Amino acid sequence: MASDRTKRSRRVAVIGAGAAGLVAARELRREGHVVTVLEQSGGVGGVWRFDARTEADALGLDEQRPPESRVHSSMYKQLRTNLPREIMSYSDFPFDAAVLGPRYSNDSRRFCGHQEVLGYLEAFADYYQLKPLVRHHTRVVAVEPTAPGAGAEGAAATGAGGMGGDAGAVEKEVLWSVTSERLASNGQASTSADAGGASNGHSNGLAEVQHEVYDAVVVCNGHYAEPRLPDPSQVRGLLPPGLFPGQQLHSHNYREPTQWAGKAVLVVGASNSGEDVSRELSEGGAARVLLAARSWKNEAWGADAAPYGPRNNIYRYPMVTELHSDGFASFEGGQREGPIDAVIWCTGYKYSFPFLRGAAAEVAAVSDNCVGSPLWLHMVPPGPLAPGLCFIGLPWKVVPFPQMELQSKLIARLLSGRVPLPSVERMRADISAHLHSMQEQGLPTRYTHMQGTDQFAYNDTLAAMCGPDVAPLPAWREVLYQATSALKRSRPEDYRDGDIGEAGGPEAARAVEAAEADIRGQAARLGLGVALGAGKGQAGSAACSVSDWVERQASAMATADAPVAAAAAAAAAAR
C-alpha cells in the first residue's frame, strides 16, 4: 500500500448528489482528493427527492427524448421503505430519529416514508459539510477521456502536481473532459443572462456550457429513472401501433392512486413496486386490480386465485401475453380477462449513461441491462481507463447505502494509490468467475448486477480490499435483512408495521438489540449524546442531535471571525 507521502490527490468529478454521490464525496475528500459534485436538481438526495411531475412519454419509449422532458425521481407519494431503517444507514451515521433530531426527522417508524430518507441524507450532507462541494442545477452533457495536457484548460484544472507523485507519472494518466450546462430552477437549460456570468464556460446563445478537465470521474447517477419494459415480442400489443384503448404507463410515472378510482387496473410485475402499487390502487378505490407476474415473492401466491388486499379486490395472474383492441388482456395459459381501463408496468429500470462519449461509452455500453463486459466488481472497466472512470451503486436487490459507502472507500483508495489496482488479467479473471457463477445458476444477462443474499460476501470483499482499518459490516445487518425478506413473504400486508424483533424470532430479536447498541456507539463517536428510541417506533429525545449540532455550528460560524470559521470548516471536512 502507498504511504501517506506517496498518496495521490486527484481532482474528481462526481456525477449526482444522491445517496451514492454524497458518500462518494465524503470518502474521496477523506482520502485527500479535491471533489466537485455535479447535480442537475436544486438539492441533494437524488431519487429520494419526491417530484410530483410525470413525463408526457408515460412509458418512456423514446430513449432520445430531450433531457428537459425527463423526470429523474420515480418516487410515489405514499412510498415507505421496504427495509428497516437500521440496515439502510451508512455504517457510521445512524438512521435514528433521535440522532437526527426534528430538523431532519418527523417519521420515526422503522419502515418510514420517503421524506424521512431524504431528511437522513440532508443530515448526512450537513454534518459532513458536503453541500459546499455540490454544484446544483448542473446537467452533465458529455464525459470522455482526453490526452494528458490537452489544452491550457486541462493543465489549469489538473495543475503541475495535481495528482501527487512525479511529473512523469502525471503525464501518463488519462484525463477526463467533462462538459456540463447550467440549468434554471425549472430544469431548463439556463441562458447566459440567467447564469449571471458566474462561470468559466461560455454561452452558445441558448445555454451556458462549461468545459472542465478532471483526473477522474465517479458516476453516481442512479438507475431508477429510465423505464424498462418487457420484450415486445413476449407481450403483443404493448407498443404502438397496438390498439389497446386503455391508459398505459410505467411505474416511473405513477404518483398516487386517485385517478384510477372505480376502474379496473392491470399491474404487471410483483416485485416491491408492483406489490405496493397494487395495494395502493385497491385502498384508493380501484374497482378491480389484476396483478400479473412471472414470479412471486412467495411461490404459493401464484397458484392462489382468491382475492386479497385492502378491499379484497386484488387478483393474481400469470404473466400477461397480449393486450387486445377490445380492452381485454390475455395471460400465460390462455386466460383472457377484461375490460381493463389501465395498465401500470412495474417492470424495473434500465441503466443509462447518456453523457458518456468515445471510449467511455464503449467500456460502459449497456446490453440487456448489463453494464460493460461487465465491470470489475460492478465498479471499474478493466483496461486503460481504470480507475479514472468508475461507477457506484449499480448492484440491485441490495441494501444500497452501506454498500455504496464501501464501494466509495475502495474507489477513493484506488485513486490515491493506497490500494493498488489489480492487473487487467486479474480483473478479467474475476469477471469471468462472476459470469461462470451466473451461468451455473441459469441467470440471464439482465441479472448481472443483481445480488440478493450475495451482497454480503461482496460487501466483505470490498471491506477486505480497503485494508485493515475498514471493518466489515456487522452481522446484525444481514440477520435483519433476512428477517425482513421472510416477513415480506409471510406477512405481505403488514410486515412494515409489526415488531421485527418479535415476528422474526429470537435471532432477529438479538439482532435488534445489537443494532441498538451499535447505533448508541455510532452516536457517541459522532459526539452526539442521545436517548435512543426509534428502534421501537418512538421518536425519543435528543440531548444533542444532528439538528442541535448543525444549529450550533451555524450560530458559531455566524459569530466567529474568519480564522475561527475557517478552522471550524477544516475540522468538519476532516471528519
mmCIF file with all atom_site columns, C-alpha atoms in Angstrom, residues 351 367-375 378 396 429-452 454:
data_model
loop_
_atom_site.group_PDB
_atom_site.id
_atom_site.type_symbol
_atom_site.label_atom_id
_atom_site.label_alt_id
_atom_site.label_comp_id
_atom_site.label_asym_id
_atom_site.label_entity_id
_atom_site.label_seq_id
_atom_site.pdbx_PDB_ins_code
_atom_site.Cartn_x
_atom_site.Cartn_y
_atom_site.Cartn_z
_atom_site.occupancy
_atom_site.B_iso_or_equiv
_atom_site.pdbx_formal_charge
_atom_site.auth_seq_id
_atom_site.auth_comp_id
_atom_site.auth_asym_id
_atom_site.auth_atom_id
_atom_site.pdbx_PDB_model_num
ATOM 1  C CA . TYR A 1 351 ? -29.043 1.613   -16.707 1.00 0.00 ? 351 TYR A CA 1
ATOM 2  C CA . SER A 1 367 ? -26.563 -4.590  -23.252 1.00 0.00 ? 367 SER A CA 1
ATOM 3  C CA . ASP A 1 368 ? -29.572 -6.433  -21.800 1.00 0.00 ? 368 ASP A CA 1
ATOM 4  C CA . ASN A 1 369 ? -29.142 -4.272  -18.689 1.00 0.00 ? 369 ASN A CA 1
ATOM 5  C CA . CYS A 1 370 ? -25.549 -5.342  -18.152 1.00 0.00 ? 370 CYS A CA 1
ATOM 6  C CA . VAL A 1 371 ? -23.041 -2.504  -17.883 1.00 0.00 ? 371 VAL A CA 1
ATOM 7  C CA . GLY A 1 372 ? -19.782 -3.147  -19.698 1.00 0.00 ? 372 GLY A CA 1
ATOM 8  C CA . SER A 1 373 ? -18.355 -6.617  -20.172 1.00 0.00 ? 373 SER A CA 1
ATOM 9  C CA . PRO A 1 374 ? -19.367 -6.362  -17.215 1.00 0.00 ? 374 PRO A CA 1
ATOM 10 C CA . LEU A 1 375 ? -17.451 -4.021  -14.921 1.00 0.00 ? 375 LEU A CA 1
ATOM 11 C CA . HIS A 1 378 ? -19.622 -3.719  -10.675 1.00 0.00 ? 378 HIS A CA 1
ATOM 12 C CA . TRP A 1 396 ? -29.679 -4.100  -7.251  1.00 0.00 ? 396 TRP A CA 1
ATOM 13 C CA . ALA A 1 429 ? -10.460 -13.340 -14.319 1.00 0.00 ? 429 ALA A CA 1
ATOM 14 C CA . ASP A 1 430 ? -12.759 -12.032 -11.555 1.00 0.00 ? 430 ASP A CA 1
ATOM 15 C CA . ILE A 1 431 ? -15.330 -11.025 -14.180 1.00 0.00 ? 431 ILE A CA 1
ATOM 16 C CA . SER A 1 432 ? -15.149 -14.464 -15.799 1.00 0.00 ? 432 SER A CA 1
ATOM 17 C CA . ALA A 1 433 ? -15.703 -16.124 -12.430 1.00 0.00 ? 433 ALA A CA 1
ATOM 18 C CA . HIS A 1 434 ? -18.795 -13.977 -11.866 1.00 0.00 ? 434 HIS A CA 1
ATOM 19 C CA . LEU A 1 435 ? -20.202 -14.811 -15.302 1.00 0.00 ? 435 LEU A CA 1
ATOM 20 C CA . HIS A 1 436 ? -19.492 -18.511 -14.754 1.00 0.00 ? 436 HIS A CA 1
ATOM 21 C CA . SER A 1 437 ? -21.382 -18.408 -11.457 1.00 0.00 ? 437 SER A CA 1
ATOM 22 C CA . MET A 1 438 ? -24.344 -16.794 -13.210 1.00 0.00 ? 438 MET A CA 1
ATOM 23 C CA . GLN A 1 439 ? -24.268 -19.459 -15.900 1.00 0.00 ? 439 GLN A CA 1
ATOM 24 C CA . GLU A 1 440 ? -24.283 -22.244 -13.307 1.00 0.00 ? 440 GLU A CA 1
ATOM 25 C CA . GLN A 1 441 ? -27.345 -20.670 -11.674 1.00 0.00 ? 441 GLN A CA 1
ATOM 26 C CA . GLY A 1 442 ? -29.105 -20.259 -15.012 1.00 0.00 ? 442 GLY A CA 1
ATOM 27 C CA . LEU A 1 443 ? -29.340 -16.493 -14.634 1.00 0.00 ? 443 LEU A CA 1
ATOM 28 C CA . PRO A 1 444 ? -29.925 -14.329 -17.719 1.00 0.00 ? 444 PRO A CA 1
ATOM 29 C CA . THR A 1 445 ? -27.614 -11.452 -18.632 1.00 0.00 ? 445 THR A CA 1
ATOM 30 C CA . ARG A 1 446 ? -30.039 -8.851  -17.281 1.00 0.00 ? 446 ARG A CA 1
ATOM 31 C CA . TYR A 1 447 ? -29.349 -10.214 -13.774 1.00 0.00 ? 447 TYR A CA 1
ATOM 32 C CA . THR A 1 448 ? -25.623 -9.422  -13.988 1.00 0.00 ? 448 THR A CA 1
ATOM 33 C CA . HIS A 1 449 ? -25.824 -6.720  -11.307 1.00 0.00 ? 449 HIS A CA 1
ATOM 34 C CA . MET A 1 450 ? -28.466 -8.459  -9.161  1.00 0.00 ? 450 MET A CA 1
ATOM 35 C CA . GLN A 1 451 ? -27.051 -9.663  -5.844  1.00 0.00 ? 451 GLN A CA 1
ATOM 36 C CA . GLY A 1 452 ? -29.677 -10.592 -3.247  1.00 0.00 ? 452 GLY A CA 1
ATOM 37 C CA . ASP A 1 454 ? -24.708 -12.494 -2.412  1.00 0.00 ? 454 ASP A CA 1
#
